[in-house]
CSV table of C-alpha atoms in Angstrom, one decimal:
chain,number,residue,atom,x,y,z
P,1,MET,CA,-4.8,10.3,6.6
P,2,SER,CA,-4.6,14.0,7.3
P,3,VAL,CA,-1.9,16.4,6.0
P,4,ARG,CA,0.9,16.8,8.4
P,5,ARG,CA,2.9,19.7,8.4
P,6,LEU,CA,5.8,20.9,10.5
P,7,ALA,CA,5.2,23.4,13.5
P,8,ASP,CA,5.1,26.9,13.3
P,9,GLU,CA,8.4,28.9,12.7
P,10,ALA,CA,7.7,30.5,16.0
P,11,VAL,CA,8.3,27.4,18.0
P,12,GLN,CA,11.0,26.0,15.8
P,13,PRO,CA,14.4,25.7,17.5
P,14,THR,CA,17.6,27.2,15.6
P,15,THR,CA,19.8,24.4,15.6
P,16,PHE,CA,19.9,20.7,16.7
P,17,ALA,CA,22.7,18.5,17.5
P,18,PHE,CA,22.8,14.9,18.7
P,19,THR,CA,24.5,14.2,22.2
P,20,LYS,CA,27.5,12.3,22.2
P,21,GLU,CA,26.1,9.0,23.2
P,22,ASN,CA,23.1,9.5,20.7
P,23,LEU,CA,25.7,10.2,17.8
P,24,ALA,CA,27.6,6.9,18.5
P,25,TRP,CA,24.2,5.2,18.6
P,26,ALA,CA,23.4,6.4,15.3
P,27,GLN,CA,26.7,5.8,13.9
P,28,LYS,CA,26.7,2.1,15.0
P,29,LYS,CA,23.1,1.9,13.5
P,30,MET,CA,24.2,3.0,10.1
P,31,ALA,CA,27.1,0.5,10.1
P,32,GLU,CA,24.4,-2.0,10.2
P,33,TYR,CA,23.7,-1.4,6.3
P,34,PRO,CA,26.0,-2.1,3.5
P,35,PRO,CA,28.5,0.6,2.4
P,36,GLY,CA,26.5,3.5,0.3
P,37,ARG,CA,23.0,2.3,2.2
P,38,GLN,CA,23.2,4.3,5.3
P,39,GLN,CA,20.1,6.0,4.2
P,40,SER,CA,18.3,3.0,5.1
P,41,ALA,CA,18.7,3.9,8.7
P,42,VAL,CA,16.6,7.3,8.4
P,43,ILE,CA,13.5,5.8,10.5
P,44,PRO,CA,15.3,4.6,13.8
P,45,VAL,CA,17.9,7.8,13.6
P,46,LEU,CA,15.1,10.2,13.1
P,47,PHE,CA,13.1,8.6,15.9
P,48,ARG,CA,16.6,8.9,18.3
P,49,ALA,CA,16.3,12.5,17.3
P,50,GLN,CA,12.6,12.7,18.5
P,51,GLU,CA,13.6,10.8,21.9
P,52,GLN,CA,16.3,13.4,22.5
P,53,GLN,CA,14.5,16.6,21.7
P,54,GLY,CA,10.8,15.1,22.4
P,55,TRP,CA,9.5,16.0,19.0
P,56,VAL,CA,10.8,16.4,15.5
P,57,SER,CA,11.9,20.0,14.5
P,58,ARG,CA,13.0,21.2,11.1
P,59,ALA,CA,16.7,21.5,12.8
P,60,ALA,CA,16.4,17.9,13.6
P,61,ILE,CA,15.3,17.0,10.3
P,62,GLU,CA,18.0,19.0,8.8
P,63,ALA,CA,20.5,17.1,11.0
P,64,VAL,CA,19.7,13.8,10.3
P,65,GLY,CA,19.6,14.4,6.4
P,66,LYS,CA,23.3,15.7,6.8
P,67,LEU,CA,24.4,12.9,9.1
P,68,LEU,CA,23.1,10.4,6.6
P,69,ASP,CA,23.8,12.5,3.4
P,70,MET,CA,20.4,12.4,2.5
P,71,PRO,CA,18.6,15.5,0.7
P,72,TYR,CA,16.2,17.5,3.2
P,73,ILE,CA,13.1,16.8,1.4
P,74,ARG,CA,13.7,13.0,1.7
P,75,VAL,CA,14.0,13.3,5.4
P,76,LEU,CA,10.8,15.6,5.7
P,77,GLU,CA,8.7,12.8,3.4
P,78,VAL,CA,9.8,10.2,6.3
P,79,ALA,CA,8.9,12.5,9.0
P,80,THR,CA,5.5,13.7,7.7
P,81,PHE,CA,4.5,10.3,6.4
P,82,TYR,CA,4.6,8.3,9.6
P,83,THR,CA,2.4,9.2,12.8
P,84,GLN,CA,5.0,8.0,15.4
P,85,PHE,CA,7.0,11.2,14.5
P,86,LEU,CA,5.5,14.1,16.3
P,87,LEU,CA,5.9,17.4,14.5
P,88,GLN,CA,5.2,20.0,17.1
P,89,PRO,CA,6.2,20.4,20.9
P,90,VAL,CA,4.5,18.0,23.2
P,91,GLY,CA,4.5,17.6,27.1
P,92,THR,CA,7.9,17.9,28.6
P,93,ARG,CA,7.0,15.1,31.0
P,94,ALA,CA,4.7,12.9,29.2
P,95,HIS,CA,2.9,12.6,25.8
P,96,ILE,CA,-0.1,10.1,26.5
P,97,GLN,CA,-1.4,8.3,23.2
P,98,VAL,CA,-4.7,6.9,23.7
P,99,CYS,CA,-5.9,3.8,22.0
P,100,GLY,CA,-8.8,4.5,20.1
P,101,THR,CA,-10.0,1.3,18.1
P,102,THR,CA,-12.7,-0.8,18.5
P,103,PRO,CA,-11.9,-3.3,21.4
P,104,CYS,CA,-10.5,-0.1,23.5
P,105,MET,CA,-13.9,1.5,22.8
P,106,LEU,CA,-15.9,-1.3,24.0
P,107,ARG,CA,-13.7,-1.4,27.4
P,108,GLY,CA,-14.0,2.0,28.1
P,109,ALA,CA,-11.5,4.1,25.8
P,110,GLU,CA,-14.2,7.0,25.6
P,111,GLU,CA,-13.9,7.7,29.4
P,112,ILE,CA,-9.9,7.9,29.4
P,113,ARG,CA,-10.3,10.4,26.3
P,114,HIS,CA,-12.6,12.5,28.5
P,115,VAL,CA,-10.2,12.4,31.2
P,116,CYS,CA,-7.4,13.7,28.8
P,117,GLU,CA,-9.7,16.6,27.7
P,118,ARG,CA,-10.5,17.7,31.1
P,119,ARG,CA,-7.1,17.2,32.7
P,120,ILE,CA,-4.7,18.1,30.0
P,121,ASN,CA,-6.3,19.9,27.0
P,122,HIS,CA,-9.7,19.9,25.1
P,123,LYS,CA,-7.5,19.8,21.8
P,124,PRO,CA,-5.0,16.7,20.9
P,125,PHE,CA,-1.2,17.6,20.7
P,126,GLU,CA,-2.0,20.6,23.0
P,127,THR,CA,-0.3,21.2,26.2
P,128,ASN,CA,-1.6,21.5,29.5
P,129,ALA,CA,-1.1,24.9,31.3
P,130,GLU,CA,2.4,23.9,32.6
P,131,GLY,CA,3.5,22.4,29.3
P,132,THR,CA,4.1,19.1,31.1
P,133,LEU,CA,1.4,16.8,29.4
P,134,SER,CA,0.1,16.2,26.3
P,135,TRP,CA,-2.3,13.8,24.5
P,136,GLU,CA,-3.6,12.2,21.2
P,137,GLU,CA,-5.9,9.6,20.1
P,138,VAL,CA,-4.0,6.8,18.0
P,139,GLU,CA,-4.8,3.7,16.3
P,140,CYS,CA,-4.4,0.2,17.7
P,141,LEU,CA,-1.4,-0.4,20.2
P,142,GLY,CA,-1.5,-4.0,19.7
P,143,ALA,CA,-2.6,-5.4,23.2
P,144,CYS,CA,-6.4,-5.6,22.7
P,145,VAL,CA,-6.8,-8.4,25.3
P,146,ASN,CA,-5.9,-5.7,28.0
P,147,ALA,CA,-8.0,-3.0,26.8
P,148,PRO,CA,-8.2,-0.1,27.5
P,149,LEU,CA,-4.7,1.2,27.5
P,150,VAL,CA,-2.6,4.0,26.7
P,151,MET,CA,1.2,4.6,25.6
P,152,VAL,CA,3.5,7.1,27.0
P,153,GLY,CA,7.1,6.8,25.4
P,154,SER,CA,7.4,3.1,24.6
P,155,ASP,CA,5.8,1.7,27.7
P,156,THR,CA,2.0,0.7,27.5
P,157,TYR,CA,-0.3,0.9,30.7
P,158,GLU,CA,-3.1,-1.5,30.2
P,159,ASP,CA,-6.4,-2.6,31.9
P,160,LEU,CA,-7.2,1.1,33.0
P,161,THR,CA,-10.3,2.4,34.8
P,162,VAL,CA,-10.6,6.2,35.2
P,163,GLU,CA,-9.5,6.1,38.7
P,164,ARG,CA,-6.2,4.5,37.9
P,165,PHE,CA,-5.6,6.4,34.6
P,166,GLU,CA,-5.7,9.4,37.0
P,167,ALA,CA,-3.5,8.3,39.6
P,168,ILE,CA,-1.0,7.6,36.7
P,169,LEU,CA,-1.5,11.3,35.3
P,170,ASP,CA,-0.8,12.4,39.0
P,171,LYS,CA,2.5,10.5,38.9
P,172,PHE,CA,3.5,12.1,35.6
P,173,ALA,CA,2.6,15.5,36.1
P,174,ALA,CA,4.6,15.6,39.3
P,175,GLY,CA,7.8,14.2,37.4
P,176,ASN,CA,7.6,10.7,39.0
P,177,GLY,CA,6.2,8.8,35.9
P,178,SER,CA,9.1,6.2,36.5
P,179,ALA,CA,7.5,5.1,39.8
P,180,VAL,CA,4.3,3.5,37.6
P,181,LYS,CA,4.7,-0.1,36.7
P,182,PRO,CA,4.4,-0.5,32.8
P,183,GLY,CA,2.0,-3.1,31.7
P,184,PRO,CA,-1.4,-4.4,33.1
P,185,GLN,CA,-3.0,-2.5,36.2
P,186,ILE,CA,-4.3,-5.1,37.6
P,187,GLU,CA,-3.3,-8.7,39.2
P,188,ARG,CA,-2.6,-10.5,36.0
P,189,GLN,CA,0.7,-11.3,34.3
P,190,PHE,CA,0.7,-9.7,30.8
P,191,GLY,CA,-2.3,-11.4,28.8
P,192,ALA,CA,-2.6,-14.1,31.2
P,193,ALA,CA,-6.0,-14.5,33.0
P,194,GLU,CA,-6.8,-12.1,35.8
P,195,GLY,CA,-6.1,-13.7,39.1
P,196,GLY,CA,-3.5,-16.1,38.3
P,197,GLN,CA,-2.7,-19.3,36.2
P,198,THR,CA,-5.5,-21.4,35.4
P,199,THR,CA,-3.7,-23.9,32.9
P,200,LEU,CA,-0.5,-25.9,32.8
P,201,LEU,CA,-0.1,-25.4,36.8
P,202,GLU,CA,2.6,-28.2,37.2
P,203,LYS,CA,6.1,-26.9,37.5
P,204,PRO,CA,8.2,-27.9,34.6
P,205,THR,CA,11.2,-30.2,35.4
P,206,ALA,CA,13.9,-31.8,33.5
P,207,LYS,CA,12.7,-35.4,35.1
P,208,ARG,CA,11.5,-37.7,32.3
P,209,THR,CA,7.7,-38.5,33.2
P,210,TYR,CA,6.9,-40.9,30.4
P,211,LYS,CA,5.4,-43.9,31.6
P,212,PRO,CA,5.6,-47.4,29.5
P,213,PHE,CA,2.4,-49.4,29.1
P,214,PRO,CA,2.2,-52.2,31.6
P,215,PRO,CA,2.7,-55.8,30.4
P,216,PRO,CA,-0.2,-58.0,30.2
P,217,PRO,CA,-1.3,-59.8,33.0
P,218,ALA,CA,0.0,-63.6,33.7
P,219,ALA,CA,-2.5,-66.2,33.0
P,220,PRO,CA,-3.9,-67.9,36.5
P,221,ALA,CA,-2.2,-70.9,37.7
P,222,ALA,CA,-3.8,-74.4,37.4
P,223,ALA,CA,-5.4,-76.2,40.6
P,224,PRO,CA,-3.3,-79.1,41.7
P,225,GLY,CA,-4.9,-82.2,40.5
P,226,ALA,CA,-6.9,-80.7,37.6
P,227,ALA,CA,-6.8,-82.2,34.3
P,228,PRO,CA,-4.9,-80.3,31.7
P,229,ALA,CA,-6.9,-78.1,29.3
P,230,ALA,CA,-7.6,-79.2,25.8
P,231,PRO,CA,-5.6,-77.5,23.0
P,232,ALA,CA,-7.5,-75.1,21.3
P,233,ALA,CA,-9.3,-75.8,18.2
P,234,ALA,CA,-7.7,-74.9,15.3
P,235,ALA,CA,-9.2,-72.0,13.5
P,236,PRO,CA,-11.3,-73.1,10.5
P,237,ALA,CA,-10.0,-72.2,7.0
P,238,PRO,CA,-11.4,-69.6,5.3
P,239,ALA,CA,-14.2,-70.3,3.0
P,240,LYS,CA,-13.3,-70.3,-0.9
P,241,ALA,CA,-14.7,-67.8,-2.7
P,242,ALA,CA,-17.8,-68.6,-4.8
P,243,GLU,CA,-17.0,-68.8,-8.8
P,244,PRO,CA,-19.1,-66.1,-10.4
P,245,THR,CA,-22.2,-67.6,-12.2
P,246,ALA,CA,-21.3,-65.3,-15.4
P,247,ALA,CA,-18.4,-63.4,-16.8
P,248,GLY,CA,-18.6,-59.8,-15.8
P,249,ARG,CA,-17.7,-58.9,-19.8
P,250,LYS,CA,-17.0,-60.7,-22.8
P,251,ASN,CA,-13.7,-62.4,-22.9
P,252,THR,CA,-11.3,-60.7,-25.5
P,253,THR,CA,-8.4,-63.0,-25.0
P,254,THR,CA,-7.4,-64.1,-28.4
P,255,GLU,CA,-4.7,-66.9,-29.7
P,256,GLU,CA,-2.5,-63.7,-30.3
P,257,THR,CA,-2.8,-62.0,-26.9
P,258,ALA,CA,-3.0,-65.5,-24.8
P,259,PRO,CA,-0.6,-65.1,-22.0
P,260,ALA,CA,0.7,-68.6,-22.5
P,261,LEU,CA,1.6,-67.4,-26.2
P,262,LYS,CA,5.4,-66.8,-25.9
P,263,SER,CA,6.5,-66.3,-29.5
P,264,PRO,CA,4.8,-64.9,-32.7
P,265,SER,CA,2.5,-67.0,-34.6
P,266,PRO,CA,4.5,-69.6,-36.5
P,267,GLU,CA,2.5,-68.8,-39.6
P,268,LYS,CA,4.6,-66.8,-42.1
P,269,VAL,CA,3.6,-64.9,-45.4
P,270,SER,CA,6.2,-64.6,-48.2
P,271,VAL,CA,7.2,-61.1,-49.4
P,272,SER,CA,6.0,-61.7,-52.9
P,273,THR,CA,2.5,-62.9,-51.6
P,274,ALA,CA,2.1,-59.6,-49.2
P,275,GLU,CA,3.3,-57.4,-52.4
P,276,ALA,CA,0.6,-58.9,-54.7
P,277,GLU,CA,-2.0,-58.1,-52.1
P,278,ARG,CA,-1.0,-54.7,-51.8
P,279,ASN,CA,-1.1,-54.3,-55.5
P,280,ALA,CA,-4.4,-55.8,-55.7
P,281,ALA,CA,-5.8,-53.6,-53.0
P,282,ASN,CA,-4.3,-50.5,-54.7
P,283,LYS,CA,-6.0,-51.6,-58.0
P,284,ALA,CA,-9.3,-51.8,-56.5
P,285,ALA,CA,-9.1,-48.8,-54.8
P,286,LYS,CA,-7.8,-46.9,-58.2
P,287,ALA,CA,-4.8,-45.6,-56.5
P,288,ASP,CA,-2.6,-44.6,-59.5
P,289,GLY,CA,-0.3,-42.2,-57.3
P,290,THR,CA,-2.0,-39.1,-58.1
P,291,PRO,CA,-3.9,-37.1,-55.3
P,292,ASN,CA,-7.7,-38.0,-55.3
P,293,ARG,CA,-9.7,-34.7,-55.5
P,294,ALA,CA,-13.1,-36.1,-55.3
P,295,MET,CA,-15.5,-34.8,-52.7
P,296,ARG,CA,-16.3,-37.0,-49.7
P,297,GLU,CA,-19.9,-37.9,-49.7
P,298,THR,CA,-20.5,-36.5,-46.3
P,299,ALA,CA,-18.6,-33.4,-46.8
P,300,THR,CA,-20.0,-30.3,-45.4
P,301,GLY,CA,-19.1,-26.4,-45.2
P,302,ALA,CA,-16.3,-25.5,-47.6
P,303,GLU,CA,-15.8,-28.9,-49.0
P,304,SER,CA,-19.3,-29.3,-50.1
P,305,PRO,CA,-20.0,-28.9,-53.6
P,306,ALA,CA,-23.3,-27.6,-52.9
P,307,GLY,CA,-22.3,-23.8,-53.9
P,308,LYS,CA,-21.6,-25.1,-57.2
P,309,ILE,CA,-24.7,-26.8,-58.2
P,310,ASP,CA,-26.3,-23.6,-60.0
P,311,ALA,CA,-22.7,-22.2,-60.9
P,312,GLY,CA,-23.1,-19.4,-58.4
P,313,LYS,CA,-26.2,-17.7,-60.3
P,314,THR,CA,-28.4,-18.0,-57.2
P,315,ASP,CA,-29.1,-14.3,-55.9
P,316,THR,CA,-28.5,-14.5,-52.2
P,317,LYS,CA,-28.6,-10.8,-51.5
P,318,ALA,CA,-32.3,-10.8,-52.3
P,319,LYS,CA,-33.2,-12.5,-49.0
P,320,ARG,CA,-31.0,-10.2,-46.9
P,321,PRO,CA,-32.8,-7.1,-45.3
P,322,PRO,CA,-31.5,-3.6,-46.4
P,323,ALA,CA,-28.9,-1.8,-44.1
P,324,SER,CA,-30.0,1.0,-41.9
P,325,ALA,CA,-29.1,4.5,-42.8
P,326,SER,CA,-27.2,4.9,-39.7
P,327,ALA,CA,-24.7,2.0,-40.7
P,328,VAL,CA,-23.9,3.2,-44.0
P,329,SER,CA,-20.4,4.5,-44.0
P,330,PRO,CA,-20.1,8.0,-45.1
P,331,THR,CA,-16.3,7.4,-46.9
P,332,ARG,CA,-18.2,5.1,-49.1
P,333,ASP,CA,-21.5,6.3,-49.9
P,334,ALA,CA,-22.1,9.3,-52.1
P,335,GLY,CA,-24.6,11.6,-50.7
P,336,ALA,CA,-23.8,11.0,-46.9
P,337,THR,CA,-23.1,14.5,-46.5
P,338,LEU,CA,-24.9,15.5,-43.0
P,339,PHE,CA,-23.5,19.1,-42.7
P,340,GLN,CA,-22.7,21.9,-45.2
P,341,ALA,CA,-19.0,22.3,-45.3
P,342,PRO,CA,-18.0,26.0,-45.2
P,343,PRO,CA,-15.6,27.1,-48.0
P,344,GLY,CA,-12.0,27.7,-47.2
P,345,GLN,CA,-9.3,26.0,-45.7
P,346,ARG,CA,-9.8,23.1,-43.4
P,347,ASP,CA,-9.1,23.0,-39.6
P,348,ASP,CA,-6.9,20.4,-37.9
P,349,LEU,CA,-9.4,18.6,-36.3
P,350,LYS,CA,-7.2,16.1,-34.6
P,351,LEU,CA,-6.2,18.5,-32.3
P,352,ILE,CA,-9.3,17.9,-30.4
P,353,SER,CA,-8.7,15.3,-27.9
P,354,GLY,CA,-10.6,12.2,-29.1
P,355,VAL,CA,-10.4,12.8,-32.9
P,356,GLY,CA,-7.7,10.6,-34.4
P,357,PRO,CA,-6.7,10.3,-38.4
P,358,ALA,CA,-9.6,8.2,-39.1
P,359,LEU,CA,-12.2,9.8,-37.5
P,360,GLU,CA,-11.3,13.2,-38.8
P,361,GLY,CA,-11.8,11.7,-42.1
P,362,ARG,CA,-15.2,10.6,-41.6
P,363,LEU,CA,-15.9,13.9,-40.1
P,364,ASN,CA,-14.7,15.8,-43.2
P,365,ALA,CA,-16.5,13.3,-45.4
P,366,ILE,CA,-20.1,14.3,-43.7
P,367,GLY,CA,-19.2,17.9,-44.1
P,368,ILE,CA,-17.6,18.8,-40.7
P,369,THR,CA,-14.2,20.3,-41.6
P,370,THR,CA,-13.7,23.3,-39.2
P,371,TRP,CA,-13.5,23.8,-35.2
P,372,ALA,CA,-16.2,26.4,-35.6
P,373,GLN,CA,-18.6,23.9,-36.8
P,374,VAL,CA,-17.8,21.5,-34.1
P,375,ALA,CA,-18.3,24.5,-31.6
P,376,ALA,CA,-21.5,25.2,-32.9
P,377,LEU,CA,-23.3,21.9,-32.9
P,378,LYS,CA,-26.5,21.6,-31.1
P,379,LYS,CA,-28.0,18.7,-29.3
P,380,ALA,CA,-30.2,17.8,-32.3
P,381,ASP,CA,-26.8,17.8,-34.4
P,382,ILE,CA,-25.1,16.0,-31.8
P,383,ALA,CA,-27.4,13.5,-31.6
P,384,ARG,CA,-27.7,13.0,-35.9
P,385,LEU,CA,-23.8,13.0,-35.7
P,386,GLU,CA,-23.4,10.3,-33.3
P,387,ASP,CA,-26.0,8.2,-34.6
P,388,HIS,CA,-24.4,8.3,-38.2
P,389,LEU,CA,-21.1,7.4,-37.0
P,390,ALA,CA,-22.1,4.9,-34.3
P,391,PHE,CA,-20.2,6.5,-31.3
P,392,PRO,CA,-22.8,7.8,-28.7
P,393,GLY,CA,-21.7,9.9,-26.1
P,394,ARG,CA,-18.2,10.6,-27.1
P,395,VAL,CA,-18.9,14.3,-28.1
P,396,ALA,CA,-20.1,15.1,-24.5
P,397,ARG,CA,-17.6,12.5,-22.9
P,398,ASP,CA,-14.4,14.2,-24.7
P,399,GLU,CA,-15.6,17.9,-24.3
P,400,TRP,CA,-15.6,18.4,-28.0
P,401,ILE,CA,-17.5,21.4,-27.6
P,402,LYS,CA,-15.4,23.1,-25.2
P,403,GLN,CA,-12.3,22.1,-26.9
P,404,ALA,CA,-13.5,23.3,-30.3
P,405,LYS,CA,-14.8,26.6,-28.9
P,406,ALA,CA,-11.2,27.3,-27.4
P,407,LEU,CA,-9.3,26.4,-30.7
P,408,ALA,CA,-11.8,28.3,-32.9
P,409,LYS,CA,-11.3,31.2,-30.7
P,410,GLY,CA,-7.7,31.7,-30.5
P,411,GLY,CA,-6.1,28.5,-31.6
P,412,VAL,CA,-3.3,26.4,-29.5
P,413,GLU,CA,-2.6,29.4,-27.2
P,414,GLU,CA,-6.4,29.6,-26.4
P,415,TYR,CA,-6.5,25.9,-25.7
P,416,ARG,CA,-3.5,26.1,-23.3
P,417,LYS,CA,-5.1,29.0,-21.3
P,418,VAL,CA,-8.1,26.9,-21.1
P,419,PHE,CA,-7.0,23.5,-20.4
P,420,GLY,CA,-3.6,24.1,-19.2
P,421,LYS,CA,-1.8,22.0,-21.7
P,422,ASP,CA,-1.3,21.6,-25.4
P,423,PRO,CA,-3.8,20.1,-27.6
P,424,ARG,CA,-3.4,16.3,-28.2
């Protein structure tokens, strides 16, 4: 979307005031919204100001803001955002909006635009010599089936040819644009087929047109003296389905689940007998009331006793490959210093964006303690540092060198000059 600004001060009017009719219309529109929400009417009221003045001036924006109790900048934001608002003077008799989207382009919008460039002005939004006509190219005007078309005010003129469009321009240039009939400029009604209606040709009426189905024809009369017809034979009874030769699955019905069984089995077991059977089962399972801590025979993983076979004396680390030098942590390994730390006080490396407390500790552990050291890092040093700390690309991505040079040169003040903000 292009930048939209107000017209030059040389053409801006000093004041703007709604007419009595337009002011009454705006107040009625504001009353459609709840109390305190009258600012919601900014778009229709601003468009009403454009219809009165022909375009939206700075004075009109100020008048709308005062009427709606809105800050000037809020109304200006709306006026500059929506392209329906014209921010500079246009033709006093007509401002032609030429639709330039795909359907209109395929149907001749280029030729319509060339007519505007030739007869009005080569540049859009510029008026003709008399100041009566201007033009612009816009997006879809919503009548693609009647392409190509133009819009003047709130009216569209569709199904245009070059000749017909030039005749319309003549009417508006002469101040007689109201004589041009809006809509299709050929013999058709709105978006209907050219030449007249082709479907639904019957004129609709309120008369009921439903016709019920006719009754079935009567049986022919019997000839005199003919014997009565024999009654129709009864339809044969449907054949009984053949019994299956084999069951589809095994019969799982038992005596306890048989449908004919209406009550529990008559056999009863005494309480003493059941208690004796339970005690016998507990004795056989050696259940004495204490938890069973024995391992299951099929136990695996953490439950498996395999790790206790040799009392943990097996040297499992002997089979592992040694760790690479780049994986060694400088905070744990002695002798992992890669750089020679200069004598004196350490700098706060956390002021470098991308370095936190943990990373500062790792940098200090390998011998980087000052901003000047970071600023002086060469490509080989950066590669060695990133390989050792396992963060490839971070030095360049976070601009460590540039940040460190600013901090080493003048501290926080120099950082603000270079980056326009405080470090971290």
